[in-house]
Coordinates of C-alpha atoms in Angstrom, one line a residue:
M178 CA -103.8 -81.8 -18.9
F179 CA -105.1 -78.4 -20.4
S180 CA -103.6 -77.0 -23.4
R181 CA -103.2 -73.6 -24.8
M182 CA -105.8 -74.7 -27.4
L183 CA -108.3 -75.2 -25.0
Y184 CA -108.1 -71.7 -23.5
T185 CA -108.0 -70.2 -27.2
E186 CA -111.1 -72.3 -28.0
V187 CA -113.0 -71.2 -24.9
A188 CA -112.1 -67.6 -25.6
A189 CA -113.3 -67.9 -29.3
I190 CA -116.8 -69.5 -28.2
L191 CA -116.9 -66.6 -25.5
R192 CA -116.6 -64.2 -28.3
K193 CA -119.1 -65.9 -30.6
L194 CA -121.7 -66.1 -27.7
E195 CA -121.3 -62.4 -27.0
S196 CA -121.9 -61.7 -30.7
K197 CA -125.0 -64.2 -30.7
E198 CA -123.4 -66.5 -33.3
G199 CA -124.9 -69.7 -31.6
S200 CA -125.7 -71.5 -28.5
V201 CA -123.3 -72.8 -25.9
K202 CA -123.9 -76.6 -27.2
S203 CA -123.9 -75.9 -30.8
L204 CA -120.4 -73.9 -30.6
V205 CA -119.1 -76.4 -28.4
Y206 CA -119.9 -79.4 -30.7
N207 CA -118.8 -77.6 -33.8
S208 CA -115.4 -76.7 -32.1
R209 CA -112.3 -78.2 -33.4
Y210 CA -111.1 -79.1 -29.9
K211 CA -111.4 -82.8 -29.4
N212 CA -112.3 -83.1 -25.6
K213 CA -115.9 -81.8 -25.7
R214 CA -116.5 -82.7 -22.2
Q215 CA -113.4 -80.5 -20.9
L216 CA -114.3 -77.8 -23.4
Y217 CA -117.8 -77.6 -22.2
A218 CA -116.9 -77.7 -18.4
L219 CA -114.4 -74.8 -18.7
L220 CA -116.7 -72.6 -20.8
C221 CA -119.7 -73.2 -18.4
E222 CA -117.7 -72.4 -15.4
T223 CA -116.3 -69.2 -17.1
L224 CA -119.9 -68.1 -18.0
K225 CA -121.0 -68.9 -14.5
Y226 CA -118.3 -66.6 -12.9
G227 CA -118.6 -64.1 -15.8
P228 CA -119.9 -61.1 -13.8
V229 CA -117.4 -61.6 -10.9
I230 CA -114.6 -62.0 -13.5
N231 CA -115.4 -58.9 -15.2
D232 CA -115.5 -57.1 -12.1
I233 CA -112.0 -58.3 -11.2
I234 CA -110.7 -57.5 -14.7
T235 CA -112.1 -54.0 -14.5
S236 CA -110.9 -53.2 -11.0
T237 CA -107.3 -54.4 -11.8
Q238 CA -107.0 -53.1 -15.2
L239 CA -105.7 -56.1 -16.5
I240 CA -106.3 -55.7 -20.0
R241 CA -104.9 -52.2 -20.1
R242 CA -101.7 -53.3 -18.2
E243 CA -101.0 -56.4 -20.2
K244 CA -100.8 -56.3 -23.9
V245 CA -100.7 -60.0 -24.3
L246 CA -104.3 -60.1 -22.7
S247 CA -105.9 -57.5 -25.1
N248 CA -108.4 -60.2 -26.0
K249 CA -111.0 -59.7 -23.4
H250 CA -112.4 -63.2 -23.6
M251 CA -109.0 -65.0 -23.3
A252 CA -108.4 -62.8 -20.1
Q253 CA -111.8 -64.0 -18.8
V254 CA -110.7 -67.5 -19.2
L255 CA -107.3 -67.1 -17.8
V256 CA -108.7 -65.2 -14.8
Y257 CA -111.4 -68.1 -14.2
E258 CA -108.6 -70.7 -14.4
Q259 CA -106.2 -68.7 -11.8
L260 CA -108.7 -67.6 -9.2
F261 CA -111.6 -70.3 -9.3
G262 CA -110.1 -73.3 -11.3
K263 CA -107.1 -75.5 -10.9
G264 CA -104.7 -72.7 -11.7
L265 CA -103.1 -72.1 -15.0
Q266 CA -102.2 -75.5 -16.8
I267 CA -100.1 -73.7 -19.5
G268 CA -96.8 -72.1 -19.8
G269 CA -95.6 -69.2 -22.0
K270 CA -96.6 -65.6 -22.5
Y271 CA -100.1 -66.0 -20.9
R272 CA -98.9 -67.5 -17.7
E273 CA -96.2 -64.9 -17.3
A274 CA -98.8 -62.2 -17.8
V275 CA -101.2 -63.7 -15.2
N276 CA -98.4 -64.3 -12.7
R277 CA -97.3 -60.6 -13.0
N278 CA -100.9 -59.6 -11.9
K279 CA -101.5 -62.7 -9.5
T280 CA -101.4 -60.6 -6.4
A281 CA -103.6 -57.7 -7.8
L282 CA -106.3 -60.4 -9.0
H283 CA -106.1 -62.2 -5.7
A284 CA -106.6 -58.8 -3.8
A285 CA -109.5 -57.8 -6.1
L286 CA -111.2 -61.1 -5.3
V287 CA -110.9 -60.7 -1.7
R288 CA -112.0 -56.8 -2.0
L289 CA -115.2 -58.0 -3.7
K290 CA -115.8 -60.9 -1.1
V291 CA -115.5 -58.2 1.8
R292 CA -117.6 -55.9 -0.3
S293 CA -120.2 -58.5 -0.8
K294 CA -119.9 -59.7 2.8
V295 CA -119.3 -63.3 1.8
S296 CA -116.5 -65.7 2.6
R297 CA -116.6 -68.4 -0.3
N298 CA -116.3 -67.9 -3.8
E299 CA -119.6 -69.6 -4.5
D300 CA -121.5 -66.9 -2.4
L301 CA -120.5 -64.2 -5.1
L302 CA -122.7 -66.1 -7.6
P303 CA -126.3 -64.8 -8.1
D304 CA -128.9 -66.8 -6.4
A305 CA -130.5 -68.1 -9.8
V306 CA -127.0 -69.6 -10.6
K307 CA -126.4 -71.1 -7.1
S308 CA -129.8 -72.8 -6.8
Q309 CA -129.8 -76.2 -8.5
V310 CA -132.9 -78.2 -9.4
S311 CA -133.4 -81.2 -7.4
L312 CA -134.2 -83.9 -9.9
P313 CA -136.4 -87.0 -8.6
R314 CA -134.6 -90.1 -7.7
Y315 CA -135.7 -93.6 -9.0
V316 CA -135.0 -96.7 -7.0
R317 CA -134.9 -100.2 -8.4
V318 CA -135.6 -103.0 -5.7
N319 CA -134.0 -106.2 -6.0
T320 CA -137.0 -108.4 -4.8
L321 CA -134.7 -111.3 -4.4
K322 CA -132.9 -109.6 -1.5
T323 CA -135.6 -107.5 0.1
T324 CA -139.1 -106.5 -0.3
V325 CA -140.2 -103.2 -1.8
E326 CA -142.0 -102.1 1.6
T327 CA -138.6 -102.8 3.5
A328 CA -136.9 -100.8 1.0
I329 CA -139.2 -97.8 1.2
G330 CA -139.0 -98.0 5.1
K331 CA -135.1 -97.8 5.0
L332 CA -135.2 -95.1 2.5
K333 CA -137.6 -93.0 4.6
Q334 CA -135.2 -93.6 7.6
A335 CA -132.5 -92.2 5.5
G336 CA -134.4 -88.9 4.8
F337 CA -135.9 -89.6 1.5
S338 CA -139.6 -89.4 0.8
L339 CA -142.0 -91.4 -1.3
V340 CA -143.6 -89.7 -4.3
E341 CA -146.3 -91.9 -5.8
K342 CA -146.4 -92.3 -9.6
L343 CA -145.9 -89.2 -11.2
N344 CA -147.7 -88.1 -14.4
I345 CA -146.5 -85.2 -16.6
E346 CA -148.6 -82.6 -14.7
N347 CA -147.3 -83.7 -11.2
F348 CA -143.8 -84.0 -12.5
C349 CA -143.8 -80.4 -13.7
A350 CA -145.1 -79.2 -10.6
T351 CA -142.5 -81.1 -8.5
V352 CA -139.5 -79.8 -10.4

């Protein structure tokens, strides 16, 4: 369950990142919020959709219309949660402010998708964010149950490819 403190902490970290007071990891680990994994996940996702969220906030004039959301960074976190996340997990003044603008936010997202000629939210992200590095997979074979050759054959049939022993130069070229 999310709490208001989580949203407040992510907004504070976004502000510190904007003013270059530290790195993402250092700010997360120096945070007072106990669940670092949850904090890091929400922060990274909000940062990932940052340009899209800023465009939506600007087009809906959310900060100007809602005095409660005068903090730009809190507005970014709440808009991310409403449009791309699991929905707002808190009540109170922030939820009311976002709910008053829910239709406008969704309409701005749809307009942005139409203008960009995409159908999925993920397609709004830049290519650099969408592409993920494919890490090598390592396999341990239990030779009591099968042979290494049999395991390699079955993995090749499943679409995997065998890369012989990698040294550091080959690894860097592969990744």
